Tab-separated table of C-alpha atoms and ligand atoms in Angstrom:
chain	number	residue	atom	x	y	z
A	5	MET	CA	93.458	38.871	-153.177
A	6	ASN	CA	91.174	36.158	-151.807
A	7	ALA	CA	87.650	35.585	-153.052
A	8	GLU	CA	86.147	37.508	-150.186
A	9	THR	CA	88.249	40.574	-150.961
A	10	ALA	CA	87.387	40.423	-154.648
A	11	ALA	CA	83.704	40.302	-153.846
A	12	ALA	CA	83.708	43.160	-151.345
A	13	PRO	CA	81.394	45.969	-152.401
A	14	HIS	CA	83.022	49.294	-153.177
A	15	LEU	CA	80.943	50.956	-150.508
A	16	ARG	CA	79.046	49.334	-147.669
A	17	LEU	CA	76.666	51.165	-145.368
A	18	ASP	CA	75.846	49.132	-142.295
A	19	SER	CA	72.860	50.209	-140.151
A	20	ILE	CA	73.519	53.922	-140.477
A	21	VAL	CA	71.643	56.057	-137.964
A	22	LYS	CA	71.800	59.829	-137.944
A	23	THR	CA	70.143	62.010	-135.353
A	24	PHE	CA	69.911	65.776	-135.118
A	25	GLY	CA	68.974	66.445	-131.499
A	26	SER	CA	65.811	64.464	-130.869
A	27	PHE	CA	65.078	64.081	-134.588
A	28	THR	CA	66.172	60.888	-136.352
A	29	ALA	CA	66.976	61.634	-140.002
A	30	LEU	CA	68.341	58.149	-140.870
A	31	LYS	CA	66.805	55.136	-139.146
A	32	GLY	CA	69.244	52.304	-139.782
A	33	VAL	CA	70.193	52.389	-143.460
A	34	SER	CA	72.122	49.451	-144.935
A	35	LEU	CA	73.287	49.311	-148.540
A	36	ASP	CA	76.010	47.721	-150.680
A	37	ILE	CA	77.260	49.539	-153.763
A	38	ARG	CA	79.353	47.687	-156.321
A	39	ARG	CA	82.442	49.080	-157.965
A	40	GLY	CA	81.549	51.057	-161.082
A	41	GLU	CA	77.837	51.332	-160.353
A	42	PHE	CA	75.769	54.436	-161.017
A	43	ILE	CA	73.420	54.719	-158.046
A	44	CYS	CA	70.641	57.246	-157.513
A	45	PHE	CA	69.244	58.099	-154.102
A	46	LEU	CA	65.656	59.013	-154.937
A	47	GLY	CA	62.995	60.348	-152.610
A	48	PRO	CA	60.953	63.364	-151.613
A	49	SER	CA	62.489	66.438	-150.074
A	50	GLY	CA	63.494	65.874	-146.449
A	51	CYS	CA	63.703	62.046	-146.637
A	52	GLY	CA	67.422	61.998	-145.777
A	53	LYS	CA	69.228	61.775	-149.126
A	54	THR	CA	71.675	64.598	-148.484
A	55	THR	CA	72.221	63.441	-144.916
A	56	LEU	CA	73.177	59.973	-146.182
A	57	LEU	CA	75.518	61.413	-148.804
A	58	ARG	CA	77.196	63.563	-146.155
A	59	VAL	CA	77.638	60.526	-143.924
A	60	ILE	CA	79.348	58.709	-146.788
A	61	ALA	CA	81.536	61.753	-147.377
A	62	GLY	CA	82.397	62.075	-143.694
A	63	LEU	CA	81.161	65.687	-143.737
A	64	ASP	CA	78.534	64.985	-141.105
A	65	PRO	CA	79.444	61.744	-139.311
A	66	GLN	CA	76.781	59.160	-138.471
A	67	SER	CA	75.400	58.748	-134.973
A	68	GLY	CA	75.460	54.961	-135.323
A	69	GLY	CA	76.432	52.288	-137.835
A	70	MET	CA	79.477	51.829	-140.049
A	71	VAL	CA	80.796	52.948	-143.417
A	72	TRP	CA	83.123	50.635	-145.335
A	73	LEU	CA	85.170	51.459	-148.430
A	74	GLY	CA	86.157	48.084	-149.818
A	75	ASN	CA	87.614	46.316	-146.793
A	76	ARG	CA	88.463	49.541	-145.002
A	77	ASP	CA	86.360	50.747	-142.106
A	78	VAL	CA	86.204	54.498	-142.774
A	79	SER	CA	83.471	55.196	-140.212
A	80	ARG	CA	85.693	57.507	-138.205
A	81	LEU	CA	87.974	58.820	-140.925
A	82	PRO	CA	87.908	62.455	-142.003
A	83	PRO	CA	86.649	63.424	-145.485
A	84	SER	CA	90.186	63.702	-146.827
A	85	ALA	CA	90.788	59.990	-146.184
A	86	ARG	CA	87.701	58.779	-148.054
A	87	ASP	CA	88.761	59.163	-151.702
A	88	TYR	CA	85.785	60.907	-153.288
A	89	GLY	CA	84.926	63.951	-155.354
A	90	ILE	CA	81.692	65.802	-154.660
A	91	VAL	CA	79.419	68.197	-156.545
A	92	PHE	CA	76.591	70.117	-154.888
A	93	GLN	CA	73.420	71.626	-156.267
A	94	SER	CA	74.729	75.150	-156.007
A	95	TYR	CA	77.787	75.629	-158.122
A	96	ALA	CA	80.152	76.251	-155.228
A	97	LEU	CA	83.038	77.352	-157.440
A	98	PHE	CA	85.438	79.946	-156.055
A	99	PRO	CA	84.221	83.119	-157.778
A	100	ASN	CA	87.551	84.909	-157.484
A	101	LEU	CA	89.517	82.089	-159.129
A	102	THR	CA	89.679	81.259	-162.822
A	103	VAL	CA	88.226	77.977	-164.052
A	104	GLN	CA	91.782	76.688	-164.437
A	105	LYS	CA	92.544	77.463	-160.772
A	106	ASN	CA	89.196	76.095	-159.614
A	107	VAL	CA	89.809	72.757	-161.292
A	108	ALA	CA	93.425	72.626	-160.093
A	109	TYR	CA	92.393	73.410	-156.530
A	110	GLY	CA	92.685	69.925	-155.041
A	111	LEU	CA	95.690	68.861	-157.112
A	112	LYS	CA	99.168	68.528	-155.750
A	113	LEU	CA	101.171	68.292	-158.936
A	114	GLY	CA	104.019	70.211	-160.500
A	115	ARG	CA	103.031	73.159	-162.645
A	116	ALA	CA	103.302	71.418	-166.016
A	117	ALA	CA	101.522	68.254	-164.883
A	118	GLU	CA	98.811	70.340	-163.292
A	119	ARG	CA	98.250	72.319	-166.466
A	120	ALA	CA	97.985	69.114	-168.488
A	121	ARG	CA	95.580	67.530	-166.011
A	122	VAL	CA	93.289	70.575	-165.989
A	123	GLU	CA	93.312	70.662	-169.785
A	124	GLU	CA	92.409	66.991	-169.905
A	125	LEU	CA	89.517	67.471	-167.481
A	126	LEU	CA	88.112	70.541	-169.194
A	127	ALA	CA	88.170	68.621	-172.461
A	128	LEU	CA	86.434	65.719	-170.716
A	129	VAL	CA	83.512	67.918	-169.632
A	130	GLY	CA	83.358	69.644	-173.013
A	131	LEU	CA	84.780	73.029	-171.992
A	132	PRO	CA	88.267	73.008	-173.513
A	133	ASP	CA	88.558	76.800	-173.743
A	134	ALA	CA	87.091	77.800	-170.389
A	135	GLY	CA	90.369	77.760	-168.392
A	136	PRO	CA	91.079	81.519	-168.274
A	137	LYS	CA	87.461	82.511	-167.579
A	138	TYR	CA	85.892	83.305	-164.231
A	139	PRO	CA	82.794	81.402	-162.986
A	140	ALA	CA	80.554	84.465	-163.424
A	141	GLN	CA	81.342	84.398	-167.145
A	142	LEU	CA	79.834	80.915	-167.479
A	143	SER	CA	76.232	79.684	-167.613
A	144	GLY	CA	74.831	77.547	-164.806
A	145	GLY	CA	75.286	74.365	-166.809
A	146	GLN	CA	78.873	75.274	-167.664
A	147	GLN	CA	79.610	76.000	-164.006
A	148	GLN	CA	78.302	72.558	-163.026
A	149	ARG	CA	80.573	70.995	-165.651
A	150	VAL	CA	83.520	72.854	-164.117
A	151	ALA	CA	82.418	71.617	-160.686
A	152	LEU	CA	82.398	68.075	-162.122
A	153	ALA	CA	85.885	68.567	-163.564
A	154	ARG	CA	87.084	69.830	-160.196
A	155	ALA	CA	85.558	66.849	-158.378
A	156	LEU	CA	87.180	64.424	-160.809
A	157	ALA	CA	90.587	66.138	-160.900
A	158	PRO	CA	92.339	64.054	-158.215
A	159	SER	CA	90.994	60.824	-159.815
A	160	PRO	CA	88.847	59.839	-156.836
A	161	GLY	CA	87.433	56.339	-156.533
A	162	LEU	CA	83.956	57.627	-155.799
A	163	LEU	CA	81.914	60.478	-157.254
A	164	LEU	CA	79.167	61.989	-155.086
A	165	LEU	CA	76.591	64.276	-156.698
A	166	ASP	CA	73.926	66.057	-154.636
A	167	GLU	CA	71.124	67.202	-156.957
A	168	PRO	CA	73.712	68.539	-159.412
A	169	LEU	CA	71.130	69.294	-162.085
A	170	SER	CA	68.164	70.635	-160.161
A	171	ALA	CA	69.159	74.307	-160.360
A	172	LEU	CA	69.416	74.132	-164.166
A	173	ASP	CA	66.698	74.700	-166.724
A	174	ALA	CA	65.081	71.747	-168.444
A	175	ARG	CA	67.064	71.717	-171.697
A	176	VAL	CA	70.439	72.043	-169.999
A	177	ARG	CA	69.411	69.386	-167.516
A	178	LEU	CA	68.659	66.882	-170.271
A	179	HIS	CA	71.973	67.618	-171.929
A	180	LEU	CA	73.938	67.247	-168.699
A	181	ARG	CA	72.156	64.007	-167.814
A	182	ARG	CA	73.589	62.484	-170.960
A	183	GLN	CA	76.970	64.033	-170.369
A	184	ILE	CA	77.234	62.681	-166.836
A	185	ARG	CA	76.177	59.202	-167.965
A	186	GLU	CA	78.733	59.325	-170.775
A	187	LEU	CA	81.419	60.463	-168.338
A	188	HIS	CA	80.519	57.588	-166.060
A	189	ARG	CA	80.727	55.144	-168.934
A	190	ARG	CA	84.166	56.382	-169.972
A	191	LEU	CA	85.687	56.608	-166.487
A	192	GLY	CA	83.849	53.700	-164.863
A	193	ILE	CA	83.863	55.618	-161.591
A	194	THR	CA	81.452	54.485	-158.864
A	195	THR	CA	78.890	57.274	-158.720
A	196	ILE	CA	76.127	58.179	-156.282
A	197	MET	CA	73.722	60.871	-157.395
A	198	VAL	CA	71.036	62.308	-155.147
A	199	THR	CA	67.840	63.401	-156.867
A	200	HIS	CA	64.173	63.980	-156.078
A	201	ASP	CA	63.366	63.671	-159.795
A	202	GLN	CA	62.087	60.188	-160.626
A	203	GLU	CA	62.653	60.648	-164.359
A	204	GLU	CA	66.273	61.576	-163.715
A	205	ALA	CA	66.739	58.452	-161.611
A	206	LEU	CA	64.951	56.179	-164.092
A	207	THR	CA	66.999	57.401	-167.053
A	208	MET	CA	70.411	57.566	-165.366
A	209	ALA	CA	70.767	54.940	-162.657
A	210	ASP	CA	72.012	51.370	-162.805
A	211	ARG	CA	70.180	50.932	-159.507
A	212	ILE	CA	67.826	53.260	-157.682
A	213	VAL	CA	67.663	53.513	-153.909
A	214	VAL	CA	64.183	54.800	-153.071
A	215	MET	CA	64.125	56.544	-149.712
A	216	ASN	CA	61.261	57.740	-147.537
A	217	ASP	CA	61.401	59.273	-144.118
A	218	GLY	CA	64.882	58.070	-143.160
A	219	VAL	CA	64.576	54.508	-144.445
A	220	ILE	CA	65.206	52.690	-147.727
A	221	GLU	CA	61.917	51.544	-149.262
A	222	GLN	CA	63.424	49.685	-152.208
A	223	VAL	CA	66.689	49.092	-154.040
A	224	GLY	CA	66.407	47.968	-157.630
A	225	THR	CA	67.080	48.615	-161.285
A	226	PRO	CA	64.884	51.298	-162.858
A	227	ASP	CA	62.828	48.531	-164.435
A	228	GLU	CA	62.350	46.714	-161.118
A	229	VAL	CA	61.411	49.864	-159.249
A	230	TYR	CA	58.945	50.829	-161.966
A	231	ARG	CA	57.492	47.391	-162.714
A	232	GLN	CA	57.672	45.824	-159.283
A	233	PRO	CA	57.395	48.587	-156.694
A	234	ALA	CA	57.991	47.076	-153.273
A	235	SER	CA	55.532	49.313	-151.439
A	236	PRO	CA	52.629	51.644	-152.128
A	237	PHE	CA	54.999	54.539	-151.408
A	238	VAL	CA	57.342	53.488	-154.230
A	239	ALA	CA	54.395	52.794	-156.517
A	240	ASP	CA	53.103	56.289	-155.884
A	241	PHE	CA	56.414	58.150	-155.988
A	242	VAL	CA	57.729	56.610	-159.208
A	243	GLY	CA	55.426	57.075	-162.186
A	244	ALA	CA	51.627	57.297	-162.281
A	245	MET	CA	49.569	54.592	-160.572
A	246	ASN	CA	45.991	53.510	-159.950
A	247	PHE	CA	45.240	52.564	-156.359
A	248	LEU	CA	42.044	50.533	-156.163
A	249	PRO	CA	40.594	49.396	-152.833
A	250	GLY	CA	39.791	45.694	-152.684
A	251	VAL	CA	39.599	42.586	-150.551
A	252	LEU	CA	41.839	39.534	-150.745
A	253	GLU	CA	39.681	36.505	-151.568
A	254	ALA	CA	42.355	33.829	-151.939
A	255	PRO	CA	46.023	33.790	-152.938
A	256	GLY	CA	46.163	35.469	-156.354
A	257	GLN	CA	42.529	36.574	-156.197
A	258	VAL	CA	41.065	39.886	-155.149
A	259	ARG	CA	37.605	41.352	-155.146
A	260	LEU	CA	37.224	44.860	-156.505
A	261	GLY	CA	33.680	46.109	-155.986
A	262	VAL	CA	31.470	43.295	-157.254
A	263	HIS	CA	34.198	41.799	-159.447
A	264	ARG	CA	36.667	39.045	-158.785
A	265	PHE	CA	40.108	39.557	-160.319
A	266	GLU	CA	43.114	37.355	-160.842
A	267	CYS	CA	46.394	38.997	-159.888
A	268	GLY	CA	49.983	37.967	-160.455
A	269	GLY	CA	51.503	39.504	-157.339
A	270	ASP	CA	52.561	36.811	-154.890
A	271	HIS	CA	54.008	39.142	-152.251
A	272	LEU	CA	50.903	38.892	-150.074
A	273	SER	CA	51.243	35.220	-149.342
A	274	ASP	CA	50.862	35.617	-145.592
A	275	ALA	CA	47.829	37.909	-145.695
A	276	ALA	CA	44.614	36.149	-144.742
A	277	PRO	CA	41.602	35.983	-147.059
A	278	GLY	CA	39.300	38.853	-146.162
A	279	ALA	CA	42.191	41.293	-145.672
A	280	ALA	CA	41.687	44.780	-147.057
A	281	VAL	CA	44.119	45.391	-149.909
A	282	THR	CA	45.145	48.065	-152.371
A	283	VAL	CA	45.451	46.935	-155.961
A	284	CYS	CA	47.954	48.901	-158.063
A	285	LEU	CA	48.027	49.205	-161.824
A	286	ARG	CA	49.894	51.610	-164.120
A	287	PRO	CA	47.585	53.692	-166.323
A	288	GLU	CA	49.495	52.540	-169.424
A	289	ASP	CA	48.830	48.893	-168.521
A	290	VAL	CA	45.066	49.195	-168.839
A	291	GLN	CA	44.144	47.393	-172.070
A	292	VAL	CA	41.257	48.368	-174.270
A	293	ARG	CA	41.234	46.008	-177.191
A	294	ALA	CA	41.684	42.720	-175.350
A	295	ALA	CA	38.898	40.270	-176.079
A	296	GLY	CA	36.649	39.876	-173.023
A	297	GLY	CA	37.313	37.130	-170.489
A	298	ALA	CA	39.057	37.425	-167.142
A	299	ASN	CA	39.763	40.750	-165.465
A	300	THR	CA	37.566	42.666	-167.897
A	301	LEU	CA	35.290	45.543	-166.960
A	302	GLU	CA	32.685	47.577	-168.733
A	303	ALA	CA	33.313	51.272	-168.212
A	304	VAL	CA	32.294	54.706	-169.337
A	305	ILE	CA	34.825	57.399	-170.159
A	306	GLU	CA	34.231	60.261	-167.753
A	307	SER	CA	36.945	62.472	-169.151
A	308	LEU	CA	39.727	62.318	-171.677
A	309	GLU	CA	42.764	64.555	-171.372
A	310	PHE	CA	45.069	65.087	-174.342
A	311	LEU	CA	48.738	64.739	-173.343
A	312	GLY	CA	50.476	64.584	-176.728
A	313	PRO	CA	51.442	60.983	-177.507
A	314	PHE	CA	48.620	59.642	-175.355
A	315	HIS	CA	45.327	60.564	-173.734
A	316	ARG	CA	44.705	60.102	-170.026
A	317	ALA	CA	41.214	58.703	-169.540
A	318	ARG	CA	39.237	58.651	-166.322
A	319	LEU	CA	37.014	55.606	-166.340
A	320	ALA	CA	33.975	54.852	-164.206
A	321	ALA	CA	33.673	51.082	-164.312
A	322	ASP	CA	30.440	49.199	-163.674
A	323	GLY	CA	30.419	47.573	-160.253
A	324	LEU	CA	33.450	49.437	-158.890
A	325	GLY	CA	31.519	51.967	-156.842
A	326	ASP	CA	33.245	55.307	-156.401
A	327	ALA	CA	36.655	54.079	-157.546
A	328	ARG	CA	37.889	55.462	-160.831
A	329	VAL	CA	40.424	53.845	-163.131
A	330	THR	CA	42.950	56.036	-164.900
A	331	ALA	CA	44.030	54.679	-168.284
A	332	ASP	CA	46.629	56.073	-170.661
A	333	LEU	CA	45.420	55.405	-174.188
A	334	SER	CA	47.596	55.967	-177.223
A	335	ALA	CA	46.601	58.784	-179.533
A	336	ASN	CA	46.292	56.222	-182.337
A	337	LEU	CA	43.884	54.069	-180.345
A	338	VAL	CA	41.742	57.047	-179.391
A	339	ARG	CA	41.543	58.059	-183.047
A	340	ASP	CA	40.931	54.544	-184.395
A	341	LEU	CA	38.085	53.878	-181.951
A	342	SER	CA	36.812	57.484	-182.020
A	343	LEU	CA	36.937	57.491	-178.222
A	344	ALA	CA	35.442	60.480	-176.456
A	345	SER	CA	34.036	61.213	-173.051
A	346	GLY	CA	30.674	59.545	-172.535
A	347	ARG	CA	31.656	56.532	-174.656
A	348	ARG	CA	31.390	53.027	-173.210
A	349	LEU	CA	34.163	50.498	-173.649
A	350	ALA	CA	35.532	47.260	-172.234
A	351	VAL	CA	38.884	47.384	-170.471
A	352	THR	CA	41.108	44.631	-169.171
A	353	LEU	CA	43.289	44.952	-166.095
A	354	PRO	CA	45.987	42.395	-166.993
A	355	ARG	CA	46.585	39.804	-164.296
A	356	GLU	CA	50.384	40.002	-164.503
A	357	ARG	CA	50.342	43.793	-164.156
A	358	LEU	CA	48.271	43.981	-160.984
A	359	ARG	CA	50.206	44.446	-157.770
A	360	VAL	CA	48.490	43.928	-154.470
A	361	PHE	CA	49.456	45.480	-151.148
A	362	GLU	CA	47.883	45.139	-147.783
A	363	ALA	CA	45.825	48.305	-147.218
A	364	ALA	CA	47.270	50.854	-144.824
A	365	ARG	CA	45.519	50.706	-141.476
B	419	ADP	N1	71.937	69.996	-139.674
B	419	ADP	C1	70.676	69.618	-139.447
B	419	ADP	N2	70.060	69.884	-138.288
B	419	ADP	C2	68.798	69.484	-138.039
B	419	ADP	N3	68.043	68.803	-138.916
B	419	ADP	C3	68.593	68.519	-140.104
B	419	ADP	C4	69.929	68.898	-140.439
B	419	ADP	N4	70.202	68.454	-141.694
B	419	ADP	C5	69.072	67.838	-142.120
B	419	ADP	N5	68.121	67.862	-141.178
B	419	ADP	C6	66.781	67.257	-141.289
B	419	ADP	O1	66.937	65.915	-141.674
B	419	ADP	C7	65.945	65.542	-142.629
B	419	ADP	C8	66.607	65.054	-143.882
B	419	ADP	O2	67.250	66.129	-144.510
B	419	ADP	P1	68.031	65.966	-145.886
B	419	ADP	O3	68.953	64.805	-145.786
B	419	ADP	O4	68.626	67.278	-146.206
B	419	ADP	O5	66.833	65.607	-146.880
B	419	ADP	P2	66.849	65.499	-148.486
B	419	ADP	O6	68.246	65.728	-148.970
B	419	ADP	O7	66.321	64.138	-148.786
B	419	ADP	O8	65.919	66.558	-148.947
B	419	ADP	C9	65.090	66.775	-142.825
B	419	ADP	O9	63.958	66.669	-142.003
B	419	ADP	C10	65.965	67.905	-142.392
B	419	ADP	O10	65.211	68.983	-141.893
B	420	MG	MG1	68.999	67.216	-150.219
């Protein structure tokens, strides 16, 4: 194996386009996925996540572009030649077959080997005694675990999951999140999971692929996507965010209302001073106790909403006009400072936490 071979990604998508009639669902999507990665496709309903997964699977071939598995061009190969297991949102088990038969479905082994393999898989997904049962005798979560076992049975190189948890109730979902991650850790299988649930993606993925309207907006670790959103769309879709209208004064300096702020974001280097910008800041990054100085505002608390571990405050800051700043304040802080609506306080918008985007025109 030469160096180039060793470095080849497990899966490469090269300029994938997918049209349905006159509608373009994927507008040139390129992505490299490394062997063993856990990838989430994250985005709102209708953005093309399922379409992309089906292109990878060969279930719904692309209209343009190429799909590579290692060094193999699989763009025109049928699903059976692409070495993956797949799980859909709906359980999709054969209702008239036992769990044992469902899991064994794709296997071509002798009877004894098949029995052993099914046993191994059912143990792996935590359902060692489910073999003789029928799908209808299992809960939704149990059926998805059987579907996982079935997908993994032939030892595929790639595991594709299309919203596998979204039909389940919250408790089961949390449990299965952990179980799928643990399974991934033990098997090391390259996994792509589609989800519209940002929390699911943030907690499970090695890297998140944020999609919007047929394009990739950002690829990054959960921390990167959360801390350094590449676009206002990502900033808005993942987590809560303040969007404050401002004007670029100089590199690293913006004007918000009557105030001049320092900002750490350097991704606006080619925007001219005077450009309209949107300044983004997470509510939890608003600081209350910082001692005066740069980037500090006087504000009045308009409302304070109790959300358990923290309070979400709506702040009207002096000199910011109609803009409001949302700040998440810890329950301890609110108690220690006896904060309540109507109270005045000084808040700091930390320089290194401000991200600046050119305003949409
Ligand atoms: N078979 C199809 N025929 C026509 N349009 C489709 C078809 N499949 C998907 N689409 C459209 O493509 C877009 C992306 O769909 P999909 O990939 O299912 O989105 P997601 O999984 O992100 O919710 C949607 O606008 C959807 O209506
Ligand atoms: Mg979908």
